[in-house]
Short mmCIF file of C-alpha atoms in Angstrom, two decimals:
data_model
loop_
_atom_site.label_atom_id
_atom_site.label_comp_id
_atom_site.label_asym_id
_atom_site.label_seq_id
_atom_site.Cartn_x
_atom_site.Cartn_y
_atom_site.Cartn_z
CA MET A 27 10.29 72.03 183.90
CA SER A 28 13.23 73.67 185.65
CA GLY A 29 12.63 74.50 189.29
CA ARG A 30 15.13 77.32 189.11
CA ALA A 31 13.91 80.91 189.11
CA GLN A 32 15.05 83.50 186.62
CA LEU A 33 15.73 87.12 187.49
CA MET A 34 15.58 89.39 184.48
CA TRP A 35 18.19 92.11 184.81
CA ASP A 36 20.13 94.39 182.50
CA GLU A 37 21.77 97.46 184.02
CA ALA A 38 20.61 99.43 180.99
CA VAL A 39 17.01 99.39 182.31
CA THR A 40 18.12 102.24 184.58
CA GLY A 41 18.16 104.32 181.39
CA TYR A 42 14.38 104.54 181.81
CA ASP A 43 14.81 107.99 183.31
CA PHE A 44 12.31 110.84 183.10
CA GLY A 45 14.74 113.31 184.68
CA PRO A 46 15.98 114.49 188.09
CA ASP A 47 12.68 115.96 189.29
CA HIS A 48 10.50 113.01 188.35
CA PRO A 49 9.18 110.65 191.08
CA MET A 50 10.16 107.52 189.18
CA ASP A 51 13.86 107.70 189.97
CA PRO A 52 15.75 104.81 188.35
CA VAL A 53 17.97 104.63 191.44
CA ARG A 54 15.20 102.44 192.87
CA LEU A 55 16.08 99.77 190.32
CA ALA A 56 19.82 100.04 190.86
CA LEU A 57 19.44 99.87 194.64
CA THR A 58 17.13 96.85 194.38
CA TRP A 59 19.69 95.01 192.28
CA ARG A 60 22.45 95.89 194.75
CA LEU A 61 20.34 94.68 197.68
CA VAL A 62 19.59 91.43 195.85
CA GLN A 63 23.35 91.01 195.47
CA ALA A 64 24.03 92.00 199.07
CA PHE A 65 21.88 89.10 200.25
CA GLY A 66 23.43 86.72 197.72
CA LEU A 67 20.14 86.10 195.96
CA ASP A 68 21.80 86.52 192.58
CA ARG A 69 23.42 83.14 193.27
CA ASP A 70 20.04 81.50 193.89
CA VAL A 71 18.51 82.56 190.57
CA GLU A 72 19.56 82.52 186.96
CA VAL A 73 20.22 86.16 186.07
CA VAL A 74 19.15 86.75 182.47
CA ALA A 75 19.30 89.84 180.27
CA ALA A 76 16.66 89.39 177.59
CA LYS A 77 16.65 91.21 174.29
CA PRO A 78 14.56 94.36 173.87
CA ALA A 79 11.07 93.81 172.56
CA GLY A 80 11.09 94.22 168.80
CA GLU A 81 8.47 96.07 166.83
CA SER A 82 6.43 92.97 166.00
CA THR A 83 6.30 92.13 169.71
CA LEU A 84 5.35 95.68 170.71
CA ARG A 85 2.52 95.57 168.18
CA LEU A 86 0.96 92.62 170.01
CA VAL A 87 -0.47 95.34 172.26
CA HIS A 88 0.52 98.77 170.96
CA ARG A 89 -0.65 100.47 167.76
CA GLU A 90 1.95 100.97 165.07
CA ASP A 91 1.43 104.75 164.99
CA TYR A 92 2.07 104.94 168.74
CA VAL A 93 5.30 102.95 168.49
CA GLU A 94 6.44 105.29 165.73
CA ALA A 95 5.55 108.30 167.92
CA VAL A 96 7.65 106.90 170.79
CA LYS A 97 10.59 106.36 168.46
CA ALA A 98 10.27 109.92 167.14
CA ALA A 99 10.10 111.41 170.64
CA SER A 100 13.03 109.26 171.67
CA ALA A 101 15.13 110.62 168.81
CA ASP A 102 14.02 114.23 169.34
CA PRO A 103 12.59 114.73 172.86
CA GLY A 104 12.11 118.44 172.34
CA ALA A 105 9.56 117.83 169.60
CA ALA A 106 7.21 115.85 171.88
CA ASP A 107 4.12 118.04 172.26
CA GLY A 108 1.85 115.95 174.46
CA SER A 109 0.27 113.96 171.66
CA TYR A 110 0.11 110.25 172.44
CA GLY A 111 0.73 111.23 176.06
CA LEU A 112 4.39 111.94 175.29
CA GLY A 113 6.04 115.14 176.49
CA THR A 114 3.68 115.60 179.45
CA MET A 115 4.53 116.16 183.11
CA ASP A 116 3.88 112.49 183.87
CA ASP A 117 5.64 111.17 180.79
CA PRO A 118 8.28 113.66 179.62
CA ALA A 119 10.18 112.57 176.55
CA PHE A 120 13.85 111.70 176.94
CA ALA A 121 16.61 110.59 174.62
CA GLY A 122 16.63 106.81 174.27
CA MET A 123 13.11 106.47 175.62
CA HIS A 124 12.08 103.89 173.02
CA GLU A 125 15.17 101.78 173.61
CA ALA A 126 14.88 101.80 177.40
CA SER A 127 11.15 101.09 177.32
CA ALA A 128 11.56 98.27 174.80
CA LEU A 129 14.32 96.78 176.95
CA ILE A 130 12.07 96.68 180.03
CA ALA A 131 9.30 95.16 177.93
CA GLY A 132 11.74 92.62 176.59
CA GLN A 133 12.58 91.45 180.10
CA SER A 134 8.92 90.80 180.91
CA VAL A 135 8.31 89.04 177.60
CA GLY A 136 11.44 86.98 178.17
CA ALA A 137 10.22 86.07 181.65
CA ALA A 138 6.90 84.90 180.22
CA GLU A 139 8.62 82.84 177.53
CA ALA A 140 10.91 81.16 180.05
CA VAL A 141 8.06 80.19 182.34
CA TRP A 142 5.78 78.97 179.55
CA ARG A 143 8.53 76.92 177.92
CA GLY A 144 9.54 75.34 181.21
CA GLU A 145 12.98 76.93 181.32
CA ALA A 146 12.09 78.37 184.73
CA LEU A 147 9.23 77.84 187.14
CA HIS A 148 9.26 81.44 188.35
CA ALA A 149 10.64 84.60 186.71
CA VAL A 150 10.92 88.11 188.12
CA ASN A 151 11.31 91.45 186.34
CA PHE A 152 11.17 94.12 189.03
CA ALA A 153 11.89 96.81 186.43
CA GLY A 154 8.57 95.92 184.80
CA GLY A 155 4.96 96.32 185.81
CA LEU A 156 4.41 99.50 183.77
CA HIS A 157 0.68 98.86 183.77
CA HIS A 158 -0.79 102.23 182.73
CA ALA A 159 0.46 102.39 179.12
CA MET A 160 -2.40 102.05 176.65
CA PRO A 161 -2.39 100.52 173.17
CA GLY A 162 -2.24 104.00 171.67
CA GLY A 163 -0.66 106.20 174.33
CA ALA A 164 1.65 106.72 177.29
CA SER A 165 0.13 107.23 180.72
CA GLY A 166 1.15 107.38 184.35
CA PHE A 167 4.94 107.08 183.95
CA CYS A 168 4.47 104.13 181.54
CA ILE A 169 5.54 104.10 177.89
CA TYR A 170 5.17 100.44 176.85
CA ASN A 171 2.93 98.10 178.82
CA ASP A 172 5.32 95.24 179.54
CA ALA A 173 2.74 93.36 181.62
CA SER A 174 0.27 93.31 178.74
CA LEU A 175 3.02 92.35 176.31
CA ALA A 176 4.06 89.42 178.51
CA ILE A 177 0.45 88.21 178.64
CA ALA A 178 0.02 88.70 174.88
CA ARG A 179 3.14 86.61 174.25
CA LEU A 180 1.79 83.85 176.50
CA LEU A 181 -1.41 83.80 174.45
CA GLU A 182 0.63 83.77 171.24
CA LEU A 183 2.56 80.75 172.54
CA GLY A 184 -0.66 78.86 173.17
CA ALA A 185 -1.80 79.72 176.68
CA GLU A 186 -5.58 79.55 176.97
CA ARG A 187 -6.02 81.01 180.47
CA VAL A 188 -3.74 83.65 181.96
CA ALA A 189 -4.51 85.36 185.27
CA TYR A 190 -3.12 88.77 186.10
CA VAL A 191 -3.16 90.01 189.71
CA ASP A 192 -2.17 93.64 190.33
CA VAL A 193 -1.59 94.91 193.88
CA ASP A 194 -0.13 98.30 192.95
CA VAL A 195 -1.87 101.19 194.71
CA HIS A 196 -3.07 102.41 191.29
CA HIS A 197 -5.58 100.57 189.14
CA GLY A 198 -4.03 98.34 186.48
CA ASP A 199 -5.98 100.15 183.80
CA GLY A 200 -3.75 99.50 180.81
CA VAL A 201 -3.75 95.74 181.28
CA GLN A 202 -7.50 95.69 181.86
CA ALA A 203 -8.00 97.74 178.67
CA ALA A 204 -5.74 95.51 176.59
CA PHE A 205 -7.76 92.38 177.43
CA TRP A 206 -11.19 93.89 178.07
CA GLU A 207 -12.76 91.73 175.36
CA ASP A 208 -10.63 88.61 175.86
CA PRO A 209 -12.06 85.90 178.14
CA ARG A 210 -8.72 84.08 178.09
CA VAL A 211 -7.28 86.73 180.42
CA LEU A 212 -8.55 87.34 183.93
CA THR A 213 -7.41 90.68 185.38
CA ILE A 214 -7.69 91.32 189.12
CA SER A 215 -6.69 94.68 190.56
CA LEU A 216 -6.62 95.78 194.20
CA HIS A 217 -6.06 99.51 194.39
CA GLU A 218 -6.94 102.74 196.15
CA HIS A 219 -10.45 103.89 195.28
CA PRO A 220 -10.68 105.85 192.01
CA ARG A 221 -12.40 108.71 193.82
CA THR A 222 -9.11 109.59 195.49
CA LEU A 223 -6.36 108.44 193.11
CA PHE A 224 -5.16 108.32 189.51
CA PRO A 225 -6.24 106.97 187.05
CA GLN A 226 -9.82 107.34 188.37
CA THR A 227 -10.75 103.92 186.99
CA GLY A 228 -11.09 100.49 188.54
CA TRP A 229 -14.66 100.69 189.81
CA PRO A 230 -16.17 97.35 190.83
CA GLU A 231 -18.69 97.68 188.01
CA GLU A 232 -15.88 97.38 185.45
CA THR A 233 -16.18 93.64 184.80
CA GLY A 234 -15.14 93.13 181.17
CA ALA A 235 -16.89 93.47 177.83
CA GLU A 236 -20.43 92.15 177.53
CA GLY A 237 -20.54 88.64 176.21
CA ALA A 238 -17.87 86.00 176.68
CA ALA A 239 -15.50 88.37 178.50
CA GLU A 240 -18.03 89.56 181.08
CA GLY A 241 -16.66 88.76 184.51
CA SER A 242 -13.03 88.66 183.32
CA ALA A 243 -12.13 91.94 185.05
CA VAL A 244 -12.19 92.14 188.85
CA ASN A 245 -11.68 95.43 190.69
CA VAL A 246 -11.36 95.87 194.44
CA ALA A 247 -11.42 99.63 195.12
CA LEU A 248 -10.06 100.16 198.63
CA PRO A 249 -10.80 103.20 200.79
CA ALA A 250 -7.93 105.62 201.39
CA GLY A 251 -6.17 104.82 204.63
CA THR A 252 -6.52 101.04 204.32
CA GLY A 253 -3.76 99.35 206.32
CA ASP A 254 -2.28 95.88 206.60
CA ALA A 255 -5.25 94.02 208.07
CA GLY A 256 -7.75 95.46 205.60
CA TRP A 257 -5.48 95.06 202.58
CA LEU A 258 -4.76 91.41 203.34
CA ARG A 259 -8.40 90.74 204.19
CA ALA A 260 -9.50 92.16 200.83
CA PHE A 261 -6.86 90.20 198.91
CA HIS A 262 -7.78 86.88 200.49
CA ALA A 263 -11.53 87.56 200.27
CA VAL A 264 -11.41 87.87 196.49
CA VAL A 265 -8.29 86.58 194.76
CA PRO A 266 -8.08 82.88 195.74
CA GLU A 267 -11.74 82.09 194.97
CA VAL A 268 -11.62 83.68 191.54
CA LEU A 269 -8.34 81.99 190.65
CA ALA A 270 -9.67 78.62 191.80
CA GLU A 271 -12.64 79.00 189.45
CA PHE A 272 -10.60 80.34 186.51
CA ARG A 273 -7.81 77.71 186.74
CA PRO A 274 -5.05 79.77 185.09
CA GLN A 275 -2.19 78.07 183.30
CA VAL A 276 0.11 80.95 184.25
CA LEU A 277 -0.10 83.58 186.99
CA VAL A 278 1.30 87.04 186.21
CA THR A 279 1.49 89.39 189.20
CA GLN A 280 2.36 93.06 189.56
CA HIS A 281 3.87 94.19 192.88
CA GLY A 282 3.92 97.97 192.90
CA ALA A 283 5.37 99.05 196.26
CA ASP A 284 3.36 102.28 196.37
CA THR A 285 0.73 100.85 198.72
CA HIS A 286 3.27 101.59 201.47
CA PHE A 287 2.48 104.10 204.19
CA GLU A 288 5.64 106.08 203.29
CA ASP A 289 4.82 106.40 199.61
CA PRO A 290 4.46 110.08 198.66
CA LEU A 291 1.96 109.64 195.81
CA ALA A 292 -0.91 107.68 197.36
CA HIS A 293 -2.95 107.18 200.50
CA LEU A 294 -2.90 103.55 201.61
CA ALA A 295 -1.10 102.57 204.83
CA VAL A 296 0.38 99.17 204.05
CA SER A 297 3.68 97.98 205.53
CA LEU A 298 6.58 96.21 203.90
CA ASP A 299 5.63 93.18 205.96
CA ALA A 300 2.15 93.01 204.44
CA GLN A 301 3.64 93.44 200.97
CA ARG A 302 5.88 90.46 201.68
CA ALA A 303 2.86 88.48 202.89
CA VAL A 304 1.07 89.07 199.59
CA GLN A 305 4.19 88.06 197.65
CA VAL A 306 4.23 84.79 199.59
CA ALA A 307 0.50 84.36 198.93
CA CYS A 308 0.96 84.91 195.18
CA HIS A 309 3.71 82.29 195.14
CA GLU A 310 1.41 79.83 196.91
CA LEU A 311 -1.49 80.65 194.57
CA ALA A 312 0.71 79.99 191.54
CA HIS A 313 1.47 76.53 192.90
CA SER A 314 -2.15 75.88 193.88
CA TYR A 315 -3.75 76.90 190.60
CA ALA A 316 -1.12 77.36 187.85
CA GLU A 317 1.26 74.42 188.37
CA GLY A 318 3.74 76.88 189.86
CA ARG A 319 4.09 78.98 186.70
CA TRP A 320 4.63 82.51 188.01
CA VAL A 321 5.79 85.72 186.34
CA ALA A 322 6.29 88.49 188.93
CA LEU A 323 6.75 92.14 188.00
CA GLY A 324 7.55 95.36 189.87
CA GLY A 325 5.52 98.51 189.26
CA GLY A 326 5.05 101.77 191.11
CA GLY A 327 6.86 102.79 194.26
CA TYR A 328 8.27 106.21 194.99
CA ALA A 329 9.86 105.82 198.41
CA VAL A 330 12.90 104.85 196.39
CA VAL A 331 15.34 104.15 199.23
CA ASP A 332 13.35 102.98 202.25
CA VAL A 333 10.68 100.86 200.58
CA VAL A 334 11.16 99.79 196.97
CA PRO A 335 14.51 97.97 197.24
CA ARG A 336 13.43 96.04 200.32
CA SER A 337 10.02 95.11 198.90
CA TRP A 338 11.36 93.81 195.61
CA THR A 339 14.31 92.04 197.21
CA HIS A 340 11.75 90.15 199.28
CA LEU A 341 9.95 89.34 196.01
CA VAL A 342 13.12 87.93 194.47
CA GLY A 343 13.74 85.89 197.61
CA VAL A 344 10.23 84.43 197.54
CA ALA A 345 10.56 83.50 193.86
CA ALA A 346 14.02 82.03 194.42
CA GLY A 347 12.83 79.79 197.25
CA ARG A 348 15.08 81.58 199.71
CA GLU A 349 12.85 84.01 201.56
CA ILE A 350 14.63 86.81 203.38
CA LEU A 351 13.49 86.83 207.00
CA PRO A 352 11.78 90.06 208.01
CA GLU A 353 14.16 90.54 210.93
CA ALA A 354 17.22 90.15 208.68
CA VAL A 355 19.82 92.88 209.11
CA ILE A 356 20.62 94.72 205.89
CA PRO A 357 24.31 94.46 204.97
CA GLU A 358 26.27 97.60 205.84
CA GLY A 359 27.84 97.76 202.41
CA TRP A 360 24.45 98.36 200.84
CA ARG A 361 23.63 101.11 203.31
CA GLN A 362 26.93 102.79 202.48
CA GLU A 363 26.08 102.65 198.79
CA VAL A 364 22.67 104.18 199.50
CA PHE A 365 24.31 107.12 201.24
CA ALA A 366 26.89 107.54 198.50
CA ARG A 367 24.21 107.61 195.79
CA THR A 368 21.43 109.52 197.53
CA ARG A 369 22.87 111.17 200.70
CA GLN A 370 20.07 109.36 202.57
CA LEU A 371 20.41 106.86 205.39
CA GLY A 372 19.17 103.45 204.31
CA PRO A 373 16.97 101.20 206.45
CA GLY A 374 18.62 98.73 208.81
CA ARG A 375 16.34 95.71 208.61
CA MET A 376 14.03 93.97 206.14
CA THR A 377 10.91 94.72 208.18
CA ASP A 378 8.74 97.61 209.28
CA GLY A 379 8.24 95.83 212.60
CA ARG A 380 4.76 94.57 211.68
CA TRP A 381 5.67 90.90 211.18
CA PRO A 382 3.82 88.61 211.54
CA VAL A 383 0.89 90.46 210.01
CA SER A 384 -2.60 89.29 210.89
CA PHE A 385 -6.07 89.83 209.45
CA ALA A 386 -9.59 88.51 209.84
CA GLY A 387 -10.60 86.07 207.11
CA TRP A 388 -13.77 86.71 205.11
CA GLU A 389 -15.19 83.31 205.96
CA ALA A 390 -15.75 84.46 209.55
CA GLY A 391 -18.32 87.01 208.36
CA TYR A 392 -18.41 90.67 207.41
CA ASP A 393 -19.70 94.00 208.65
CA PRO A 394 -21.89 95.75 206.03
CA ALA A 395 -21.24 99.08 207.76
CA ASP A 396 -17.45 98.77 207.49
CA ARG A 397 -15.90 100.70 204.56
CA LEU A 398 -13.34 98.01 203.81
CA ASP A 399 -15.95 95.27 203.85
CA GLN A 400 -18.18 97.40 201.62
CA ALA A 401 -15.34 97.53 199.07
CA VAL A 402 -14.92 93.76 199.16
CA LEU A 403 -18.66 93.20 198.91
CA ALA A 404 -18.90 95.51 195.91
CA ALA A 405 -16.23 93.53 194.07
CA ARG A 406 -17.70 90.15 194.96
CA ARG A 407 -21.26 91.16 194.06
CA ALA A 408 -20.16 92.61 190.72
CA VAL A 409 -18.13 89.63 189.51
CA PHE A 410 -18.73 86.47 191.51
CA PRO A 411 -22.21 85.72 190.06
CA LEU A 412 -20.84 86.22 186.54
CA ARG A 413 -18.31 83.48 187.28
CA GLY A 414 -20.82 81.16 188.95
CA LEU A 415 -19.57 81.93 192.44
CA LEU A 416 -21.57 82.87 195.51
CA ALA A 417 -21.09 86.54 196.35
#
């Protein structure tokens, strides 16, 4: 198996563009790539542009009638009327939508293939992580569910146990739905509580279909306002134990940057430094439980200058084995490009000033009156007994 990491990148993924007034501005992808280059990380990874996902690949997860609807809306955006979730405020149709979405999906599928076949130990597609798309419809800025497609390809190639860990601020509902009845896939999602955030799913009681798949879905629903210490406490109180029991052959992770305290669409208060800490933890968990096989995806994130490029550049650095130090100064050339593209002033360092982040481990005990601990307890009590673990 090659120890070298792959970074999936094709400039054409920036064609995934819902328009100038939409929160998911593709400049976040372009600026991430430029920041990766500014730190020289593109020399520490193999940069690969995979082919778009073809129709047979898309149908591993998506219904044929939905794929045809996306193609039709892509060819004639004005005809999209909201059916299949296309032509809505969240998912407006745009010319070339099918092609851009299939290209992003292709990068995640290509990443999964490379890791499974031993061509790379780690692979990153920060343009991916579009976890809300359903088998038969668009949702939440997501047209094709590249994360689900990557997992489906791993299963097709012979994987028997794939773990998916989603730390986006929104519940990874589309991936959970795709594998709800499949005990070969363990989905773990840490997200803001569904009472206060889209998509209003991801309750702890959602544990997978009755029968063999019961206990294959894990949901940690965090109270609004959760910050670094609580977020990291919840992650470490749930994720490692479940992965140790499941013994995945591959770890697929989704790193939406919208948990950040500057993100305009959600209500957690997590710093860039805590996001980096979880990226490091996911890398370590892949080596502890999945022989190092790690596919890392992007996701949400709508502070498109200050947060997303820094968070995902850290992710690439972690995967490449050349972590960017939090106190690292951001090259001036990148900051100039930020201003030229956005008329905003870019950040000066790769930290929010919270490093090193600290938290209290679960093993030291919990407070049943604490809202964060209640969220962790709810997740553990719902799933751990189903997996033979002590809640």
